[in-house]
């Protein structure tokens, strides 16, 4: 006859000794599993006489229940201990400063933001956005824009030239975005309505000039485009860009080889204390160059100036950024100082839109 008391003590001791859920489970299987010691004892009941059965049945059942209860109780203890241990490793110090979320840590550079603002406004007016290469040939940067080699304006642009190339074409860092006008007119037939934002390069350095800066070119070519359209487009853009209800504009006669007539445009402004308000007032600020596309430029891309005409303009992106957001020194734009970027930059999710607000 098996020593049931001894067996029970032995199993209970194993249960007590189990220090994780897995060893407890192993103990359970070895006692109560299909082939466990207690189960084997239960099976032996079948071969017993009725008297023996009567005696052993309740004993074995009692044994099984007590072992079961001991396992359940131990399981509970182990679960709690595991939770306590986990909580101990996951303490939260509520006095620590908050972590900056990834989308709040970096900043969008004001140039990138204004680039987006300008593209958004012109897109709304039906203008496509074009790009051209930073390294240009003399042909696109000068010749095709009505600046033949002898033209004095060519010398005035402080051009960075590249070393001579095998193909004999003189290359340079484009001095303005105007070559994109030529590339566009070669690529596509009128009607044309494009803007071309991009980097441009000139050998110049002071608080308002850097060797690399940004412009946005505009070009409209159609059969009936005239200066009234030009004025409306610029006025609509400037109102939208500076987020004001009206802007006073002054068109001054000027000279650019690629436009005839050419104009420089000033916006009305007012200085109130340290603040510069764009739109109204008795002061003027020069803001862009524009004009009707010179017939020679149209001829250079095989467009008949007796059929087509159009207008173009060039705006300094850096300059309108400084005016809109009040930066005093252009050179800081390119210093890569994170304190400056934190102060003047934009959050990654502040995507400019006409409906959601450009700068809010
Ligand atoms: N390309 C000129 C510059 O960099 C700016 C300009 C003036 C562009 C008049 C134009 C224009 O398209 O019509 O100084």
PDB file of C-alpha atoms in Angstrom, residues 184-298:
ATOM      1  CA  UNK A 184      10.362  75.849 -69.698  1.00  0.00           C
ATOM      2  CA  UNK A 185       9.654  77.570 -73.011  1.00  0.00           C
ATOM      3  CA  UNK A 186      11.821  74.987 -74.799  1.00  0.00           C
ATOM      4  CA  UNK A 187      10.046  72.113 -73.015  1.00  0.00           C
ATOM      5  CA  UNK A 188       6.444  73.160 -73.319  1.00  0.00           C
ATOM      6  CA  UNK A 189       4.193  75.069 -75.666  1.00  0.00           C
ATOM      7  CA  UNK A 190       2.166  78.082 -74.506  1.00  0.00           C
ATOM      8  CA  UNK A 191       0.012  78.771 -72.609  1.00  0.00           C
ATOM      9  CA  UNK A 192       2.647  78.746 -69.852  1.00  0.00           C
ATOM     10  CA  UNK A 193       2.059  79.616 -66.226  1.00  0.00           C
ATOM     11  CA  UNK A 194       4.950  78.620 -63.980  1.00  0.00           C
ATOM     12  CA  UNK A 195       6.975  79.625 -61.003  1.00  0.00           C
ATOM     13  CA  UNK A 196      10.535  78.441 -60.450  1.00  0.00           C
ATOM     14  CA  UNK A 197      11.880  78.662 -56.921  1.00  0.00           C
ATOM     15  CA  UNK A 198      15.537  77.820 -56.434  1.00  0.00           C
ATOM     16  CA  UNK A 199      19.060  78.581 -55.275  1.00  0.00           C
ATOM     17  CA  UNK A 200      21.173  81.184 -57.027  1.00  0.00           C
ATOM     18  CA  UNK A 201      24.795  82.234 -56.574  1.00  0.00           C
ATOM     19  CA  UNK A 202      26.728  85.477 -56.695  1.00  0.00           C
ATOM     20  CA  UNK A 203      30.091  86.515 -55.316  1.00  0.00           C
ATOM     21  CA  UNK A 204      28.825  88.889 -52.642  1.00  0.00           C
ATOM     22  CA  UNK A 205      28.826  88.954 -48.824  1.00  0.00           C
ATOM     23  CA  UNK A 206      27.429  91.493 -46.336  1.00  0.00           C
ATOM     24  CA  UNK A 207      24.420  91.706 -43.918  1.00  0.00           C
ATOM     25  CA  UNK A 208      21.937  91.570 -46.794  1.00  0.00           C
ATOM     26  CA  UNK A 209      23.922  89.500 -49.349  1.00  0.00           C
ATOM     27  CA  UNK A 210      25.219  85.931 -49.210  1.00  0.00           C
ATOM     28  CA  UNK A 211      27.037  84.018 -51.985  1.00  0.00           C
ATOM     29  CA  UNK A 212      24.082  81.647 -52.196  1.00  0.00           C
ATOM     30  CA  UNK A 213      20.529  82.873 -51.885  1.00  0.00           C
ATOM     31  CA  UNK A 214      17.056  82.049 -53.157  1.00  0.00           C
ATOM     32  CA  UNK A 215      14.760  83.447 -55.807  1.00  0.00           C
ATOM     33  CA  UNK A 216      11.387  82.583 -57.200  1.00  0.00           C
ATOM     34  CA  UNK A 217      10.926  83.239 -60.879  1.00  0.00           C
ATOM     35  CA  UNK A 218       7.510  83.639 -62.472  1.00  0.00           C
ATOM     36  CA  UNK A 219       6.577  83.329 -66.135  1.00  0.00           C
ATOM     37  CA  UNK A 220       3.329  83.653 -68.041  1.00  0.00           C
ATOM     38  CA  UNK A 221       3.204  83.246 -71.823  1.00  0.00           C
ATOM     39  CA  UNK A 222       0.005  83.375 -73.821  1.00  0.00           C
ATOM     40  CA  UNK A 223      -1.495  85.210 -76.741  1.00  0.00           C
ATOM     41  CA  UNK A 224      -3.230  87.902 -74.741  1.00  0.00           C
ATOM     42  CA  UNK A 225      -1.165  88.260 -71.549  1.00  0.00           C
ATOM     43  CA  UNK A 226      -0.627  91.881 -70.666  1.00  0.00           C
ATOM     44  CA  UNK A 227       0.662  94.141 -67.924  1.00  0.00           C
ATOM     45  CA  UNK A 228      -2.742  94.321 -66.232  1.00  0.00           C
ATOM     46  CA  UNK A 229      -2.478  90.586 -65.606  1.00  0.00           C
ATOM     47  CA  UNK A 230       1.054  91.022 -64.283  1.00  0.00           C
ATOM     48  CA  UNK A 231      -0.084  93.655 -61.838  1.00  0.00           C
ATOM     49  CA  UNK A 232      -3.027  91.540 -60.638  1.00  0.00           C
ATOM     50  CA  UNK A 233      -0.899  88.434 -60.166  1.00  0.00           C
ATOM     51  CA  UNK A 234       1.740  90.284 -58.136  1.00  0.00           C
ATOM     52  CA  UNK A 235      -0.800  92.182 -56.057  1.00  0.00           C
ATOM     53  CA  UNK A 236      -2.774  89.014 -55.300  1.00  0.00           C
ATOM     54  CA  UNK A 237       0.397  87.164 -54.379  1.00  0.00           C
ATOM     55  CA  UNK A 238       1.741  89.910 -52.111  1.00  0.00           C
ATOM     56  CA  UNK A 239      -1.559  90.332 -50.248  1.00  0.00           C
ATOM     57  CA  UNK A 240      -1.744  86.625 -49.675  1.00  0.00           C
ATOM     58  CA  UNK A 241       1.919  86.291 -48.716  1.00  0.00           C
ATOM     59  CA  UNK A 242       1.994  89.162 -46.231  1.00  0.00           C
ATOM     60  CA  UNK A 243      -1.458  88.157 -44.966  1.00  0.00           C
ATOM     61  CA  UNK A 244      -2.928  91.651 -45.342  1.00  0.00           C
ATOM     62  CA  UNK A 245      -6.178  92.858 -46.914  1.00  0.00           C
ATOM     63  CA  UNK A 246      -4.543  95.361 -49.240  1.00  0.00           C
ATOM     64  CA  UNK A 247      -1.073  96.300 -50.448  1.00  0.00           C
ATOM     65  CA  UNK A 248      -0.006  99.571 -51.963  1.00  0.00           C
ATOM     66  CA  UNK A 249       2.293  98.897 -54.918  1.00  0.00           C
ATOM     67  CA  UNK A 250       4.556 101.244 -56.873  1.00  0.00           C
ATOM     68  CA  UNK A 251       5.844 100.196 -60.286  1.00  0.00           C
ATOM     69  CA  UNK A 252       9.071 102.029 -61.131  1.00  0.00           C
ATOM     70  CA  UNK A 253      10.552 101.905 -64.631  1.00  0.00           C
ATOM     71  CA  UNK A 254      13.777  99.906 -64.597  1.00  0.00           C
ATOM     72  CA  UNK A 255      15.962  97.840 -66.888  1.00  0.00           C
ATOM     73  CA  UNK A 256      16.452  94.085 -67.290  1.00  0.00           C
ATOM     74  CA  UNK A 257      17.745  92.686 -70.586  1.00  0.00           C
ATOM     75  CA  UNK A 258      15.089  89.950 -70.638  1.00  0.00           C
ATOM     76  CA  UNK A 259      12.054  92.217 -70.199  1.00  0.00           C
ATOM     77  CA  UNK A 260      10.777  95.237 -72.100  1.00  0.00           C
ATOM     78  CA  UNK A 261       9.409  97.302 -70.506  1.00  0.00           C
ATOM     79  CA  UNK A 262      11.000  96.421 -67.169  1.00  0.00           C
ATOM     80  CA  UNK A 263       9.880  97.512 -63.756  1.00  0.00           C
ATOM     81  CA  UNK A 264      10.886  97.323 -60.157  1.00  0.00           C
ATOM     82  CA  UNK A 265       8.068  96.992 -57.674  1.00  0.00           C
ATOM     83  CA  UNK A 266       7.979  98.614 -54.257  1.00  0.00           C
ATOM     84  CA  UNK A 267       5.447  97.802 -51.535  1.00  0.00           C
ATOM     85  CA  UNK A 268       4.059 100.408 -49.217  1.00  0.00           C
ATOM     86  CA  UNK A 269       5.141 100.004 -45.613  1.00  0.00           C
ATOM     87  CA  UNK A 270       5.166 101.660 -42.276  1.00  0.00           C
ATOM     88  CA  UNK A 271       7.558 101.430 -39.357  1.00  0.00           C
ATOM     89  CA  UNK A 272       5.771 101.328 -36.001  1.00  0.00           C
ATOM     90  CA  UNK A 273       8.428 101.323 -33.282  1.00  0.00           C
ATOM     91  CA  UNK A 274      10.605  98.321 -34.058  1.00  0.00           C
ATOM     92  CA  UNK A 275       7.963  96.689 -36.196  1.00  0.00           C
ATOM     93  CA  UNK A 276       7.747  96.885 -39.963  1.00  0.00           C
ATOM     94  CA  UNK A 277       4.202  96.726 -41.301  1.00  0.00           C
ATOM     95  CA  UNK A 278       3.861  95.792 -44.945  1.00  0.00           C
ATOM     96  CA  UNK A 279       0.900  96.940 -47.032  1.00  0.00           C
ATOM     97  CA  UNK A 280       0.067 100.531 -46.220  1.00  0.00           C
ATOM     98  CA  UNK A 281       2.019 103.590 -45.082  1.00  0.00           C
ATOM     99  CA  UNK A 282       4.268 106.284 -46.493  1.00  0.00           C
ATOM    100  CA  UNK A 283       7.477 104.294 -46.811  1.00  0.00           C
ATOM    101  CA  UNK A 284       8.437 102.064 -49.739  1.00  0.00           C
ATOM    102  CA  UNK A 285      10.405  98.839 -49.905  1.00  0.00           C
ATOM    103  CA  UNK A 286      11.762  97.411 -53.115  1.00  0.00           C
ATOM    104  CA  UNK A 287      10.575  93.863 -53.392  1.00  0.00           C
ATOM    105  CA  UNK A 288      10.906  92.440 -56.905  1.00  0.00           C
ATOM    106  CA  UNK A 289      11.800  92.940 -60.556  1.00  0.00           C
ATOM    107  CA  UNK A 290       9.408  92.226 -63.406  1.00  0.00           C
ATOM    108  CA  UNK A 291       8.376  93.143 -66.916  1.00  0.00           C
ATOM    109  CA  UNK A 292       6.967  92.024 -70.247  1.00  0.00           C
ATOM    110  CA  UNK A 293       9.098  89.271 -71.767  1.00  0.00           C
ATOM    111  CA  UNK A 294      11.514  90.797 -74.288  1.00  0.00           C
ATOM    112  CA  UNK A 295      10.697  89.741 -77.893  1.00  0.00           C
ATOM    113  CA  UNK A 296      14.344  88.661 -78.287  1.00  0.00           C
ATOM    114  CA  UNK A 297      13.853  86.132 -75.488  1.00  0.00           C
ATOM    115  CA  UNK A 298      10.779  84.729 -77.251  1.00  0.00           C
TER     116      UNK A 298
END
